[in-house]
């Protein structure tokens, strides 16, 4: 631990000078800045990534070798900064890396959760959640900035002043303390900032409690304020309308906007300007990106600041808002869309509800003007939904308030304008764009797969980590048997590393020569881990019925966390673990089939998994996965994909050609047609004996005889309400898996396709995504950082 801390301090010494010069360059040139607001940043470990970006890897490794220290042991001392649930937070981390690498003046803003996403234990085949105390030993990468403490208000009421203004009074205050983490670019001088806010009580203790001997109440009163940044909400793709979550969202945006405005005003401090003149060029200096709807309260908050505190007219302030905000949508699943109850907003943020009502009033006037003969449009497009409990639709608020709205893959963006935001697209089609997600190749190839990176560099040079399209040059080596052997050998080395991890942590010895068939992602019904489970059971039954038949060996791995309150997801985890116990201990099965649940899936574990995968499972129902980024990481590391035409799979297939990806199942239109014609699960099950058998085994407790009825309700619910069409795609999935096995027997053909996957990954760099955001949404220019000392 001490050696780890020392190495961090040594690297920070090299980093801080660049960090200061970067901020000085932005200030001196008075550039337009990008502010990326996200309630989640899944940063993972910082040490290796920073070392690589600063080109200090060789020097650090040599120093550690001289000291007799093991590099991997040292790196394992760093906890993952798991301040996110999954794809959304990991995407934000990739974007920060690309923003710095491309030299864009940018800041990430979020919350410094004391406890990140829970640690997952598996006890008796059940998921148990334990707190992720990632700050137990402090965070040597961050710097507290108490000079920028910001008060944030909650509760209270509003009242009119004599001059007609609105005041927010009788509120309680929580203090936002900023902690800054440096984000270095790759092989350049740029070091941007991730600023995370921590909630502090605005007073040490209320002495009135002490006067009455109520010490405990005094402590609890302080804790109530600080609970805001205590823990990350663990629900991904499920909206929970909890007051604490609302307070977290507002806490982050309120502190952030004060900080943004303070920085904006710095360059104008010597000028004598009216308030309108002062803010006239705000959108030319500030671009705010809303990463999903979680930061959408920044819209009424900015309006409150501009109108109530700065005294601007509503009309002028609204034009500034619309020119400043842009919104990224990440889901069309109804249960994931944020809808805050009006009663809760009125209680926690009374002024903001009034502002939202006023935004809605003017918005509906525009709707009536655009659709004068269609009264239904007014109801359909209102920000205030009145069916059942009265709520505010935060996605609609984000669309109305932003100059640009984007989806995160071509198919997803298409679905936004034909379904979720169909009416808004009809009214303002110019707002809508697509920005297909990407991943940073620095972490997801250079860092996690150094052996593959090295052989790529030997073939095409060393510029590809920042110009990923250069991987296309590898296609000319697809018939080079020596190069294919190098790729194959590298894959086997990475499989041995993962195999050793499995042996050390789970006591399971896997066959390195088997196909590593991997599905790692959050456990959710739409991601259809159960479809994979049903296939594994059918493979198990095939071997049991004919043990001497030829069989392509597989090690099927699952990984991912189920939200603590998501019963079906937790049962899915439990079923996988029970299945693994039976399969792995059956002497008839032997090395032909193994099942492994990789517990506590996180960024640092993904860095071991991705390079070792042979087959990537991307099997969500068409039209449900917005994009996915795990699919891109597997592709970049030379895994073949079995998947539906969903999310970024569609564009992956376009880039590599459908011959190099295993596509199965229904398309979006097929799903629509299936439900239109009436989806009968029992009819499908009745004609598929292997599926029948698998379901009966799960229901009867074959895999969990000690608790034979544990999954009977699980199966009944799936048969009664197969919302994500598992049975409809089952047969096509099984047939496609047979094609996978057939190809795997020919290592040359398999490796050729691996190479073509790697060579076709250029589009999926987050550098490409960020450049598109910068050029087409933010209108921001890159800045070259000058490291020369400032002149006296």
PDB file of C-alpha atoms in Angstrom, residues 591-757:
ATOM      1  CA  UNK A 591     -13.828 -30.525 -19.824  1.00  0.00           C
ATOM      2  CA  UNK A 592     -16.388 -30.368 -22.607  1.00  0.00           C
ATOM      3  CA  UNK A 593     -18.464 -27.731 -20.841  1.00  0.00           C
ATOM      4  CA  UNK A 594     -17.792 -25.424 -17.911  1.00  0.00           C
ATOM      5  CA  UNK A 595     -19.919 -22.593 -16.532  1.00  0.00           C
ATOM      6  CA  UNK A 596     -18.359 -19.769 -14.509  1.00  0.00           C
ATOM      7  CA  UNK A 597     -20.027 -16.800 -12.858  1.00  0.00           C
ATOM      8  CA  UNK A 598     -17.375 -14.078 -12.587  1.00  0.00           C
ATOM      9  CA  UNK A 599     -18.371 -12.332  -9.378  1.00  0.00           C
ATOM     10  CA  UNK A 600     -18.102  -8.615  -8.681  1.00  0.00           C
ATOM     11  CA  UNK A 601     -17.725  -7.614 -12.333  1.00  0.00           C
ATOM     12  CA  UNK A 602     -15.936  -4.264 -12.530  1.00  0.00           C
ATOM     13  CA  UNK A 603     -13.627  -2.275 -14.763  1.00  0.00           C
ATOM     14  CA  UNK A 604     -10.357  -3.910 -13.612  1.00  0.00           C
ATOM     15  CA  UNK A 605     -11.835  -7.396 -14.093  1.00  0.00           C
ATOM     16  CA  UNK A 606     -13.088  -6.414 -17.563  1.00  0.00           C
ATOM     17  CA  UNK A 607      -9.471  -5.582 -18.441  1.00  0.00           C
ATOM     18  CA  UNK A 608      -8.623  -9.276 -17.896  1.00  0.00           C
ATOM     19  CA  UNK A 609     -11.774 -10.635 -19.536  1.00  0.00           C
ATOM     20  CA  UNK A 610     -11.919  -8.672 -22.807  1.00  0.00           C
ATOM     21  CA  UNK A 611      -8.534  -9.819 -24.202  1.00  0.00           C
ATOM     22  CA  UNK A 612      -9.340 -13.470 -23.394  1.00  0.00           C
ATOM     23  CA  UNK A 613     -12.759 -13.793 -25.021  1.00  0.00           C
ATOM     24  CA  UNK A 614     -13.343 -15.935 -28.098  1.00  0.00           C
ATOM     25  CA  UNK A 615     -17.070 -15.246 -28.348  1.00  0.00           C
ATOM     26  CA  UNK A 616     -18.901 -12.102 -27.215  1.00  0.00           C
ATOM     27  CA  UNK A 617     -22.595 -12.480 -26.345  1.00  0.00           C
ATOM     28  CA  UNK A 618     -24.612  -9.380 -27.363  1.00  0.00           C
ATOM     29  CA  UNK A 619     -28.073 -10.909 -27.437  1.00  0.00           C
ATOM     30  CA  UNK A 620     -30.533  -8.223 -26.290  1.00  0.00           C
ATOM     31  CA  UNK A 621     -33.923  -8.055 -27.969  1.00  0.00           C
ATOM     32  CA  UNK A 622     -33.731  -5.896 -31.094  1.00  0.00           C
ATOM     33  CA  UNK A 623     -34.749  -2.340 -30.248  1.00  0.00           C
ATOM     34  CA  UNK A 624     -33.936  -2.432 -26.519  1.00  0.00           C
ATOM     35  CA  UNK A 625     -30.173  -1.822 -26.176  1.00  0.00           C
ATOM     36  CA  UNK A 626     -29.340   1.796 -26.955  1.00  0.00           C
ATOM     37  CA  UNK A 627     -25.792   1.070 -28.096  1.00  0.00           C
ATOM     38  CA  UNK A 628     -23.603  -1.019 -25.841  1.00  0.00           C
ATOM     39  CA  UNK A 629     -19.871  -0.496 -25.468  1.00  0.00           C
ATOM     40  CA  UNK A 630     -18.838  -3.907 -24.166  1.00  0.00           C
ATOM     41  CA  UNK A 631     -19.523  -5.201 -27.696  1.00  0.00           C
ATOM     42  CA  UNK A 632     -16.894  -2.752 -29.001  1.00  0.00           C
ATOM     43  CA  UNK A 633     -14.303  -3.753 -26.377  1.00  0.00           C
ATOM     44  CA  UNK A 634     -14.641  -7.420 -27.279  1.00  0.00           C
ATOM     45  CA  UNK A 635     -14.429  -6.625 -30.991  1.00  0.00           C
ATOM     46  CA  UNK A 636     -11.294  -4.505 -30.562  1.00  0.00           C
ATOM     47  CA  UNK A 637      -9.622  -7.373 -28.695  1.00  0.00           C
ATOM     48  CA  UNK A 638     -10.387  -9.926 -31.397  1.00  0.00           C
ATOM     49  CA  UNK A 639     -13.488 -11.722 -30.092  1.00  0.00           C
ATOM     50  CA  UNK A 640     -16.198 -12.712 -32.553  1.00  0.00           C
ATOM     51  CA  UNK A 641     -19.725 -11.571 -31.733  1.00  0.00           C
ATOM     52  CA  UNK A 642     -22.968 -13.482 -31.615  1.00  0.00           C
ATOM     53  CA  UNK A 643     -25.755 -10.968 -31.443  1.00  0.00           C
ATOM     54  CA  UNK A 644     -29.004  -9.494 -32.616  1.00  0.00           C
ATOM     55  CA  UNK A 645     -29.299  -6.459 -34.855  1.00  0.00           C
ATOM     56  CA  UNK A 646     -29.569  -4.161 -31.853  1.00  0.00           C
ATOM     57  CA  UNK A 647     -27.630  -1.142 -30.634  1.00  0.00           C
ATOM     58  CA  UNK A 648     -24.143  -0.752 -32.076  1.00  0.00           C
ATOM     59  CA  UNK A 649     -24.169  -4.387 -33.285  1.00  0.00           C
ATOM     60  CA  UNK A 650     -25.837  -3.051 -36.430  1.00  0.00           C
ATOM     61  CA  UNK A 651     -22.948  -0.710 -37.218  1.00  0.00           C
ATOM     62  CA  UNK A 652     -20.371  -3.308 -36.206  1.00  0.00           C
ATOM     63  CA  UNK A 653     -21.863  -5.667 -38.796  1.00  0.00           C
ATOM     64  CA  UNK A 654     -21.721  -2.886 -41.395  1.00  0.00           C
ATOM     65  CA  UNK A 655     -18.055  -2.186 -40.641  1.00  0.00           C
ATOM     66  CA  UNK A 656     -16.788  -5.762 -40.642  1.00  0.00           C
ATOM     67  CA  UNK A 657     -19.288  -7.351 -43.024  1.00  0.00           C
ATOM     68  CA  UNK A 658     -21.980  -9.799 -41.909  1.00  0.00           C
ATOM     69  CA  UNK A 659     -19.735 -12.758 -42.764  1.00  0.00           C
ATOM     70  CA  UNK A 660     -17.572 -11.847 -39.770  1.00  0.00           C
ATOM     71  CA  UNK A 661     -20.289 -11.599 -37.125  1.00  0.00           C
ATOM     72  CA  UNK A 662     -22.934 -14.133 -36.074  1.00  0.00           C
ATOM     73  CA  UNK A 663     -26.274 -12.350 -36.408  1.00  0.00           C
ATOM     74  CA  UNK A 664     -29.483 -14.112 -35.388  1.00  0.00           C
ATOM     75  CA  UNK A 665     -33.043 -13.410 -34.388  1.00  0.00           C
ATOM     76  CA  UNK A 666     -35.762 -10.892 -35.039  1.00  0.00           C
ATOM     77  CA  UNK A 667     -35.241  -7.377 -36.326  1.00  0.00           C
ATOM     78  CA  UNK A 668     -37.092  -4.420 -34.781  1.00  0.00           C
ATOM     79  CA  UNK A 669     -39.914  -4.670 -37.331  1.00  0.00           C
ATOM     80  CA  UNK A 670     -40.233  -8.410 -36.665  1.00  0.00           C
ATOM     81  CA  UNK A 671     -40.702  -7.749 -32.957  1.00  0.00           C
ATOM     82  CA  UNK A 672     -43.432  -5.211 -33.685  1.00  0.00           C
ATOM     83  CA  UNK A 673     -45.147  -7.679 -36.002  1.00  0.00           C
ATOM     84  CA  UNK A 674     -44.893 -10.498 -33.450  1.00  0.00           C
ATOM     85  CA  UNK A 675     -46.743  -8.496 -30.794  1.00  0.00           C
ATOM     86  CA  UNK A 676     -49.248  -7.186 -33.330  1.00  0.00           C
ATOM     87  CA  UNK A 677     -50.176 -10.708 -34.372  1.00  0.00           C
ATOM     88  CA  UNK A 678     -50.276 -12.065 -30.830  1.00  0.00           C
ATOM     89  CA  UNK A 679     -47.233 -13.675 -29.239  1.00  0.00           C
ATOM     90  CA  UNK A 680     -48.024 -17.204 -28.001  1.00  0.00           C
ATOM     91  CA  UNK A 681     -45.096 -18.496 -25.938  1.00  0.00           C
ATOM     92  CA  UNK A 682     -46.676 -21.897 -25.305  1.00  0.00           C
ATOM     93  CA  UNK A 683     -46.993 -22.632 -29.010  1.00  0.00           C
ATOM     94  CA  UNK A 684     -43.241 -22.052 -29.479  1.00  0.00           C
ATOM     95  CA  UNK A 685     -42.306 -24.117 -26.419  1.00  0.00           C
ATOM     96  CA  UNK A 686     -44.540 -26.980 -27.527  1.00  0.00           C
ATOM     97  CA  UNK A 687     -42.647 -27.522 -30.773  1.00  0.00           C
ATOM     98  CA  UNK A 688     -39.134 -27.314 -29.281  1.00  0.00           C
ATOM     99  CA  UNK A 689     -38.377 -30.390 -27.102  1.00  0.00           C
ATOM    100  CA  UNK A 690     -34.935 -29.126 -26.004  1.00  0.00           C
ATOM    101  CA  UNK A 691     -36.507 -25.886 -24.747  1.00  0.00           C
ATOM    102  CA  UNK A 692     -39.301 -27.815 -23.026  1.00  0.00           C
ATOM    103  CA  UNK A 693     -36.789 -29.982 -21.216  1.00  0.00           C
ATOM    104  CA  UNK A 694     -34.644 -27.034 -20.112  1.00  0.00           C
ATOM    105  CA  UNK A 695     -37.640 -25.176 -18.690  1.00  0.00           C
ATOM    106  CA  UNK A 696     -38.937 -28.249 -16.882  1.00  0.00           C
ATOM    107  CA  UNK A 697     -35.493 -28.845 -15.357  1.00  0.00           C
ATOM    108  CA  UNK A 698     -35.307 -25.282 -14.053  1.00  0.00           C
ATOM    109  CA  UNK A 699     -38.865 -25.385 -12.725  1.00  0.00           C
ATOM    110  CA  UNK A 700     -38.539 -28.790 -11.036  1.00  0.00           C
ATOM    111  CA  UNK A 701     -35.316 -27.895  -9.224  1.00  0.00           C
ATOM    112  CA  UNK A 702     -33.031 -30.220 -11.195  1.00  0.00           C
ATOM    113  CA  UNK A 703     -30.122 -27.820 -10.714  1.00  0.00           C
ATOM    114  CA  UNK A 704     -31.013 -26.936  -7.115  1.00  0.00           C
ATOM    115  CA  UNK A 705     -32.514 -30.060  -5.468  1.00  0.00           C
ATOM    116  CA  UNK A 706     -32.092 -28.613  -1.965  1.00  0.00           C
ATOM    117  CA  UNK A 707     -34.594 -25.868  -2.892  1.00  0.00           C
ATOM    118  CA  UNK A 708     -36.686 -27.527  -5.614  1.00  0.00           C
ATOM    119  CA  UNK A 709     -39.326 -24.781  -5.897  1.00  0.00           C
ATOM    120  CA  UNK A 710     -36.909 -21.860  -5.950  1.00  0.00           C
ATOM    121  CA  UNK A 711     -37.329 -21.115  -9.674  1.00  0.00           C
ATOM    122  CA  UNK A 712     -40.861 -22.384 -10.346  1.00  0.00           C
ATOM    123  CA  UNK A 713     -42.336 -18.866 -10.189  1.00  0.00           C
ATOM    124  CA  UNK A 714     -39.432 -17.561 -12.258  1.00  0.00           C
ATOM    125  CA  UNK A 715     -40.285 -19.985 -15.091  1.00  0.00           C
ATOM    126  CA  UNK A 716     -44.034 -19.381 -14.820  1.00  0.00           C
ATOM    127  CA  UNK A 717     -43.532 -15.617 -15.076  1.00  0.00           C
ATOM    128  CA  UNK A 718     -41.260 -16.009 -18.093  1.00  0.00           C
ATOM    129  CA  UNK A 719     -43.818 -18.197 -19.891  1.00  0.00           C
ATOM    130  CA  UNK A 720     -46.729 -15.910 -18.990  1.00  0.00           C
ATOM    131  CA  UNK A 721     -44.978 -12.620 -19.737  1.00  0.00           C
ATOM    132  CA  UNK A 722     -41.998 -13.070 -22.067  1.00  0.00           C
ATOM    133  CA  UNK A 723     -41.685  -9.324 -22.541  1.00  0.00           C
ATOM    134  CA  UNK A 724     -38.272  -9.571 -24.209  1.00  0.00           C
ATOM    135  CA  UNK A 725     -39.166 -12.461 -26.537  1.00  0.00           C
ATOM    136  CA  UNK A 726     -36.661 -15.018 -25.258  1.00  0.00           C
ATOM    137  CA  UNK A 727     -38.637 -17.958 -26.649  1.00  0.00           C
ATOM    138  CA  UNK A 728     -39.258 -16.248 -29.989  1.00  0.00           C
ATOM    139  CA  UNK A 729     -35.497 -15.974 -30.604  1.00  0.00           C
ATOM    140  CA  UNK A 730     -34.447 -19.246 -28.947  1.00  0.00           C
ATOM    141  CA  UNK A 731     -34.400 -21.477 -32.009  1.00  0.00           C
ATOM    142  CA  UNK A 732     -32.496 -18.983 -34.156  1.00  0.00           C
ATOM    143  CA  UNK A 733     -29.992 -18.491 -31.314  1.00  0.00           C
ATOM    144  CA  UNK A 734     -29.339 -22.221 -30.919  1.00  0.00           C
ATOM    145  CA  UNK A 735     -28.916 -22.664 -34.687  1.00  0.00           C
ATOM    146  CA  UNK A 736     -26.491 -19.740 -34.806  1.00  0.00           C
ATOM    147  CA  UNK A 737     -24.483 -21.218 -31.930  1.00  0.00           C
ATOM    148  CA  UNK A 738     -24.032 -24.390 -34.000  1.00  0.00           C
ATOM    149  CA  UNK A 739     -22.440 -22.267 -36.720  1.00  0.00           C
ATOM    150  CA  UNK A 740     -20.152 -20.739 -34.081  1.00  0.00           C
ATOM    151  CA  UNK A 741     -18.988 -24.187 -32.952  1.00  0.00           C
ATOM    152  CA  UNK A 742     -18.400 -25.308 -36.514  1.00  0.00           C
ATOM    153  CA  UNK A 743     -16.183 -22.322 -37.300  1.00  0.00           C
ATOM    154  CA  UNK A 744     -14.249 -22.614 -34.029  1.00  0.00           C
ATOM    155  CA  UNK A 745     -12.938 -26.018 -35.142  1.00  0.00           C
ATOM    156  CA  UNK A 746     -10.938 -24.276 -37.903  1.00  0.00           C
ATOM    157  CA  UNK A 747      -8.430 -22.067 -36.082  1.00  0.00           C
ATOM    158  CA  UNK A 748      -7.230 -20.393 -39.298  1.00  0.00           C
ATOM    159  CA  UNK A 749     -10.685 -19.269 -40.420  1.00  0.00           C
ATOM    160  CA  UNK A 750     -11.605 -18.275 -36.882  1.00  0.00           C
ATOM    161  CA  UNK A 751      -8.437 -16.199 -36.470  1.00  0.00           C
ATOM    162  CA  UNK A 752      -8.903 -14.567 -39.878  1.00  0.00           C
ATOM    163  CA  UNK A 753     -12.269 -13.313 -38.659  1.00  0.00           C
ATOM    164  CA  UNK A 754     -10.728 -12.196 -35.367  1.00  0.00           C
ATOM    165  CA  UNK A 755      -8.243 -10.122 -37.374  1.00  0.00           C
ATOM    166  CA  UNK A 756     -11.013  -8.638 -39.515  1.00  0.00           C
ATOM    167  CA  UNK A 757     -12.907  -7.689 -36.330  1.00  0.00           C
TER     168      UNK A 757
END
